[in-house]
Amino acid sequence: EIPDEVFITGEASEAGTTLSEAIPLKLTAIGEFEIYTKLTAGKTYQFVDRKDGTPRTFYVDGTKLVENGSTTANKTGVYRINIDYNTGTGTFTEIKSIGLFFCPTNVVLFNLDYVGKGIFTGQGNVTFKQEGWGRDQRYKFQMETVNASGTNVTQQWGTKNGTDEP
């Protein structure tokens, strides 16, 4: 039975143990949920299907989604957590950094700090590069992660429409 909503709660989570303050995961497709959040090592957390009453509880054991219970965070860090109720799986990806990648210079100009509850913020100046055809304003966001096998992975996000329009 796939829940309509999923939340994270527990002493390892940013919301603590108060059920009504559990943080929602985003529905990314039918039965699939995602969240960017910080977990604290040595403390427990769980996923729930509602923020009141007696919710169903879930946790991820390895990559297997298990009903009824909670688990302990192994390492303090910021994670992208994906839960898939269709396949009964969950994945945790540790976020090492997210930054503003400036295409004309091929470097990350500045990193975005994680401030909590899935929000990254940053400040910095971007001097657009003058080219013969005009100013080059292309940029992406670059995320450095560590996957479950311990391998470093770089992922970049550009414009959604695939154009170089300002």
PDB file of C-alpha atoms in Angstrom:
ATOM      1  CA  GLU A   1       0.000   0.000   0.000  1.00  0.00           C
ATOM      2  CA  ILE A   2       1.693   3.166  -1.230  1.00  0.00           C
ATOM      3  CA  PRO A   3       1.166   6.208   0.999  1.00  0.00           C
ATOM      4  CA  ASP A   4       0.000   9.542  -0.426  1.00  0.00           C
ATOM      5  CA  GLU A   5       2.529  11.412   1.733  1.00  0.00           C
ATOM      6  CA  VAL A   6       5.773  10.537   3.507  1.00  0.00           C
ATOM      7  CA  PHE A   7       7.571  12.430   6.285  1.00  0.00           C
ATOM      8  CA  ILE A   8      10.840  11.980   8.193  1.00  0.00           C
ATOM      9  CA  THR A   9      10.893  12.205  11.973  1.00  0.00           C
ATOM     10  CA  GLY A  10      13.010  11.069  14.912  1.00  0.00           C
ATOM     11  CA  GLU A  11      15.877  12.321  17.040  1.00  0.00           C
ATOM     12  CA  ALA A  12      18.365  11.991  14.129  1.00  0.00           C
ATOM     13  CA  SER A  13      16.174  14.168  11.889  1.00  0.00           C
ATOM     14  CA  GLU A  14      16.067  17.958  11.708  1.00  0.00           C
ATOM     15  CA  ALA A  15      12.479  17.933  12.987  1.00  0.00           C
ATOM     16  CA  GLY A  16      13.161  15.935  16.150  1.00  0.00           C
ATOM     17  CA  THR A  17      10.691  13.513  17.678  1.00  0.00           C
ATOM     18  CA  THR A  18       7.557  15.696  17.633  1.00  0.00           C
ATOM     19  CA  LEU A  19       5.394  13.956  15.030  1.00  0.00           C
ATOM     20  CA  SER A  20       3.467  17.102  14.047  1.00  0.00           C
ATOM     21  CA  GLU A  21       6.794  18.729  13.045  1.00  0.00           C
ATOM     22  CA  ALA A  22       7.914  15.858  10.778  1.00  0.00           C
ATOM     23  CA  ILE A  23       9.416  17.089   7.498  1.00  0.00           C
ATOM     24  CA  PRO A  24       7.663  16.084   4.239  1.00  0.00           C
ATOM     25  CA  LEU A  25       9.385  14.265   1.418  1.00  0.00           C
ATOM     26  CA  LYS A  26       8.621  15.491  -2.091  1.00  0.00           C
ATOM     27  CA  LEU A  27       6.576  13.243  -4.379  1.00  0.00           C
ATOM     28  CA  THR A  28       8.697  12.891  -7.553  1.00  0.00           C
ATOM     29  CA  ALA A  29       6.592  10.222  -9.293  1.00  0.00           C
ATOM     30  CA  ILE A  30       3.798   7.867  -8.245  1.00  0.00           C
ATOM     31  CA  GLY A  31       5.135   5.988  -5.210  1.00  0.00           C
ATOM     32  CA  GLU A  32       8.514   7.780  -5.279  1.00  0.00           C
ATOM     33  CA  PHE A  33       9.630  10.368  -2.729  1.00  0.00           C
ATOM     34  CA  GLU A  34      12.751  12.479  -2.203  1.00  0.00           C
ATOM     35  CA  ILE A  35      14.203  14.758   0.477  1.00  0.00           C
ATOM     36  CA  TYR A  36      17.416  16.675   1.107  1.00  0.00           C
ATOM     37  CA  THR A  37      18.011  16.633   4.859  1.00  0.00           C
ATOM     38  CA  LYS A  38      20.597  16.368   7.608  1.00  0.00           C
ATOM     39  CA  LEU A  39      20.858  13.271   9.799  1.00  0.00           C
ATOM     40  CA  THR A  40      22.742  13.032  13.105  1.00  0.00           C
ATOM     41  CA  ALA A  41      24.894   9.954  13.773  1.00  0.00           C
ATOM     42  CA  GLY A  42      23.984   7.570  16.570  1.00  0.00           C
ATOM     43  CA  LYS A  43      20.363   8.721  16.747  1.00  0.00           C
ATOM     44  CA  THR A  44      17.227   7.115  15.340  1.00  0.00           C
ATOM     45  CA  TYR A  45      14.836   8.227  12.607  1.00  0.00           C
ATOM     46  CA  GLN A  46      11.971   6.809  10.600  1.00  0.00           C
ATOM     47  CA  PHE A  47       9.626   7.633   7.768  1.00  0.00           C
ATOM     48  CA  VAL A  48       5.895   7.983   8.494  1.00  0.00           C
ATOM     49  CA  ASP A  49       2.798   8.266   6.326  1.00  0.00           C
ATOM     50  CA  ARG A  50       1.139  11.033   8.363  1.00  0.00           C
ATOM     51  CA  LYS A  51       1.884  13.617  11.045  1.00  0.00           C
ATOM     52  CA  ASP A  52      -0.855  12.728  13.530  1.00  0.00           C
ATOM     53  CA  GLY A  53      -2.504   9.764  15.195  1.00  0.00           C
ATOM     54  CA  THR A  54      -0.725   6.441  14.782  1.00  0.00           C
ATOM     55  CA  PRO A  55       1.089   6.551  11.447  1.00  0.00           C
ATOM     56  CA  ARG A  56       2.605   3.615   9.616  1.00  0.00           C
ATOM     57  CA  THR A  57       6.391   3.666  10.057  1.00  0.00           C
ATOM     58  CA  PHE A  58       9.159   2.699   7.638  1.00  0.00           C
ATOM     59  CA  TYR A  59      12.940   2.598   7.529  1.00  0.00           C
ATOM     60  CA  VAL A  60      15.599   1.555   5.045  1.00  0.00           C
ATOM     61  CA  ASP A  61      17.750  -1.478   5.853  1.00  0.00           C
ATOM     62  CA  GLY A  62      20.629  -1.363   3.364  1.00  0.00           C
ATOM     63  CA  THR A  63      18.532  -0.548   0.298  1.00  0.00           C
ATOM     64  CA  LYS A  64      15.378  -2.433   1.356  1.00  0.00           C
ATOM     65  CA  LEU A  65      12.358  -0.442   2.559  1.00  0.00           C
ATOM     66  CA  VAL A  66      10.989  -2.090   5.722  1.00  0.00           C
ATOM     67  CA  GLU A  67       7.670  -1.374   7.438  1.00  0.00           C
ATOM     68  CA  ASN A  68       7.306  -1.018  11.230  1.00  0.00           C
ATOM     69  CA  GLY A  69      10.320   0.432  12.935  1.00  0.00           C
ATOM     70  CA  SER A  70      13.148   2.895  12.845  1.00  0.00           C
ATOM     71  CA  THR A  71      16.883   2.844  12.275  1.00  0.00           C
ATOM     72  CA  THR A  72      20.008   4.648  13.457  1.00  0.00           C
ATOM     73  CA  ALA A  73      21.979   7.130  11.376  1.00  0.00           C
ATOM     74  CA  ASN A  74      25.554   5.919  10.849  1.00  0.00           C
ATOM     75  CA  LYS A  75      27.158   9.250   9.985  1.00  0.00           C
ATOM     76  CA  THR A  76      26.233  12.889  10.545  1.00  0.00           C
ATOM     77  CA  GLY A  77      25.760  14.592   7.200  1.00  0.00           C
ATOM     78  CA  VAL A  78      23.432  16.078   4.627  1.00  0.00           C
ATOM     79  CA  TYR A  79      21.773  13.462   2.426  1.00  0.00           C
ATOM     80  CA  ARG A  80      19.528  13.135  -0.592  1.00  0.00           C
ATOM     81  CA  ILE A  81      17.152  10.330   0.348  1.00  0.00           C
ATOM     82  CA  ASN A  82      15.034   8.600  -2.292  1.00  0.00           C
ATOM     83  CA  ILE A  83      12.275   6.219  -1.242  1.00  0.00           C
ATOM     84  CA  ASP A  84      10.517   4.067  -3.858  1.00  0.00           C
ATOM     85  CA  TYR A  85       7.421   2.263  -2.584  1.00  0.00           C
ATOM     86  CA  ASN A  86       6.907   0.646  -6.019  1.00  0.00           C
ATOM     87  CA  THR A  87      10.106  -1.383  -5.668  1.00  0.00           C
ATOM     88  CA  GLY A  88      10.370  -1.316  -1.859  1.00  0.00           C
ATOM     89  CA  THR A  89      13.771   0.369  -1.915  1.00  0.00           C
ATOM     90  CA  GLY A  90      15.553   3.406  -0.548  1.00  0.00           C
ATOM     91  CA  THR A  91      18.844   5.101  -1.341  1.00  0.00           C
ATOM     92  CA  PHE A  92      20.917   7.581   0.633  1.00  0.00           C
ATOM     93  CA  THR A  93      23.402   9.842  -1.135  1.00  0.00           C
ATOM     94  CA  GLU A  94      25.704  11.971   1.018  1.00  0.00           C
ATOM     95  CA  ILE A  95      25.950  15.567  -0.236  1.00  0.00           C
ATOM     96  CA  LYS A  96      29.519  16.878   0.036  1.00  0.00           C
ATOM     97  CA  SER A  97      28.838  20.261  -1.616  1.00  0.00           C
ATOM     98  CA  ILE A  98      26.593  22.209  -3.960  1.00  0.00           C
ATOM     99  CA  GLY A  99      27.997  25.183  -5.814  1.00  0.00           C
ATOM    100  CA  LEU A 100      27.446  27.664  -8.605  1.00  0.00           C
ATOM    101  CA  PHE A 101      29.390  26.394 -11.620  1.00  0.00           C
ATOM    102  CA  PHE A 102      30.241  29.147 -14.109  1.00  0.00           C
ATOM    103  CA  CYS A 103      30.516  27.632 -17.609  1.00  0.00           C
ATOM    104  CA  PRO A 104      32.811  30.245 -19.250  1.00  0.00           C
ATOM    105  CA  THR A 105      35.554  29.634 -16.667  1.00  0.00           C
ATOM    106  CA  ASN A 106      34.695  25.960 -16.020  1.00  0.00           C
ATOM    107  CA  VAL A 107      34.900  26.349 -12.213  1.00  0.00           C
ATOM    108  CA  VAL A 108      32.637  26.491  -9.166  1.00  0.00           C
ATOM    109  CA  LEU A 109      32.602  30.175  -8.204  1.00  0.00           C
ATOM    110  CA  PHE A 110      31.182  29.619  -4.712  1.00  0.00           C
ATOM    111  CA  ASN A 111      29.523  26.890  -2.675  1.00  0.00           C
ATOM    112  CA  LEU A 112      26.013  27.007  -1.262  1.00  0.00           C
ATOM    113  CA  ASP A 113      25.742  26.381   2.483  1.00  0.00           C
ATOM    114  CA  TYR A 114      23.166  23.937   3.820  1.00  0.00           C
ATOM    115  CA  VAL A 115      20.980  25.936   6.234  1.00  0.00           C
ATOM    116  CA  GLY A 116      18.415  23.247   7.087  1.00  0.00           C
ATOM    117  CA  LYS A 117      15.219  21.526   6.006  1.00  0.00           C
ATOM    118  CA  GLY A 118      16.392  21.042   2.427  1.00  0.00           C
ATOM    119  CA  ILE A 119      17.524  24.625   1.826  1.00  0.00           C
ATOM    120  CA  PHE A 120      20.929  25.601   0.440  1.00  0.00           C
ATOM    121  CA  THR A 121      21.896  29.297   0.192  1.00  0.00           C
ATOM    122  CA  GLY A 122      24.861  31.195  -1.115  1.00  0.00           C
ATOM    123  CA  GLN A 123      26.218  34.601  -1.896  1.00  0.00           C
ATOM    124  CA  GLY A 124      28.818  35.729  -4.333  1.00  0.00           C
ATOM    125  CA  ASN A 125      29.508  37.898  -7.318  1.00  0.00           C
ATOM    126  CA  VAL A 126      29.390  36.637 -10.868  1.00  0.00           C
ATOM    127  CA  THR A 127      31.129  38.747 -13.479  1.00  0.00           C
ATOM    128  CA  PHE A 128      29.726  37.664 -16.821  1.00  0.00           C
ATOM    129  CA  LYS A 129      32.446  37.065 -19.388  1.00  0.00           C
ATOM    130  CA  GLN A 130      32.518  39.477 -22.318  1.00  0.00           C
ATOM    131  CA  GLU A 131      32.767  37.675 -25.649  1.00  0.00           C
ATOM    132  CA  GLY A 132      32.772  39.064 -29.192  1.00  0.00           C
ATOM    133  CA  TRP A 133      29.121  38.088 -29.527  1.00  0.00           C
ATOM    134  CA  GLY A 134      28.006  39.462 -26.117  1.00  0.00           C
ATOM    135  CA  ARG A 135      28.141  38.505 -22.447  1.00  0.00           C
ATOM    136  CA  ASP A 136      28.423  34.797 -21.609  1.00  0.00           C
ATOM    137  CA  GLN A 137      25.941  34.216 -18.782  1.00  0.00           C
ATOM    138  CA  ARG A 138      25.842  30.425 -18.727  1.00  0.00           C
ATOM    139  CA  TYR A 139      25.910  28.695 -15.338  1.00  0.00           C
ATOM    140  CA  LYS A 140      24.849  25.448 -13.685  1.00  0.00           C
ATOM    141  CA  PHE A 141      24.581  24.114 -10.172  1.00  0.00           C
ATOM    142  CA  GLN A 142      27.110  21.402  -9.392  1.00  0.00           C
ATOM    143  CA  MET A 143      26.606  18.826  -6.636  1.00  0.00           C
ATOM    144  CA  GLU A 144      29.406  16.660  -5.294  1.00  0.00           C
ATOM    145  CA  THR A 145      28.165  13.466  -3.624  1.00  0.00           C
ATOM    146  CA  VAL A 146      29.375  10.161  -2.250  1.00  0.00           C
ATOM    147  CA  ASN A 147      27.312   7.153  -3.304  1.00  0.00           C
ATOM    148  CA  ALA A 148      26.642   4.013  -1.245  1.00  0.00           C
ATOM    149  CA  SER A 149      29.822   2.329  -2.486  1.00  0.00           C
ATOM    150  CA  GLY A 150      31.941   5.316  -1.388  1.00  0.00           C
ATOM    151  CA  THR A 151      32.555   6.662  -4.892  1.00  0.00           C
ATOM    152  CA  ASN A 152      32.630  10.442  -5.425  1.00  0.00           C
ATOM    153  CA  VAL A 153      30.091  11.591  -8.024  1.00  0.00           C
ATOM    154  CA  THR A 154      29.680  14.998  -9.715  1.00  0.00           C
ATOM    155  CA  GLN A 155      26.246  15.994 -11.010  1.00  0.00           C
ATOM    156  CA  GLN A 156      25.342  19.244 -12.766  1.00  0.00           C
ATOM    157  CA  TRP A 157      21.964  20.871 -13.322  1.00  0.00           C
ATOM    158  CA  GLY A 158      21.429  23.460 -16.055  1.00  0.00           C
ATOM    159  CA  THR A 159      18.346  25.081 -17.497  1.00  0.00           C
ATOM    160  CA  LYS A 160      15.193  23.001 -17.664  1.00  0.00           C
ATOM    161  CA  ASN A 161      14.406  24.034 -21.248  1.00  0.00           C
ATOM    162  CA  GLY A 162      17.861  23.166 -22.649  1.00  0.00           C
ATOM    163  CA  THR A 163      18.544  26.570 -24.204  1.00  0.00           C
ATOM    164  CA  ASP A 164      21.203  29.161 -23.554  1.00  0.00           C
ATOM    165  CA  GLU A 165      18.630  31.936 -23.221  1.00  0.00           C
ATOM    166  CA  PRO A 166      19.255  34.381 -20.316  1.00  0.00           C
TER     167      PRO A 166
END
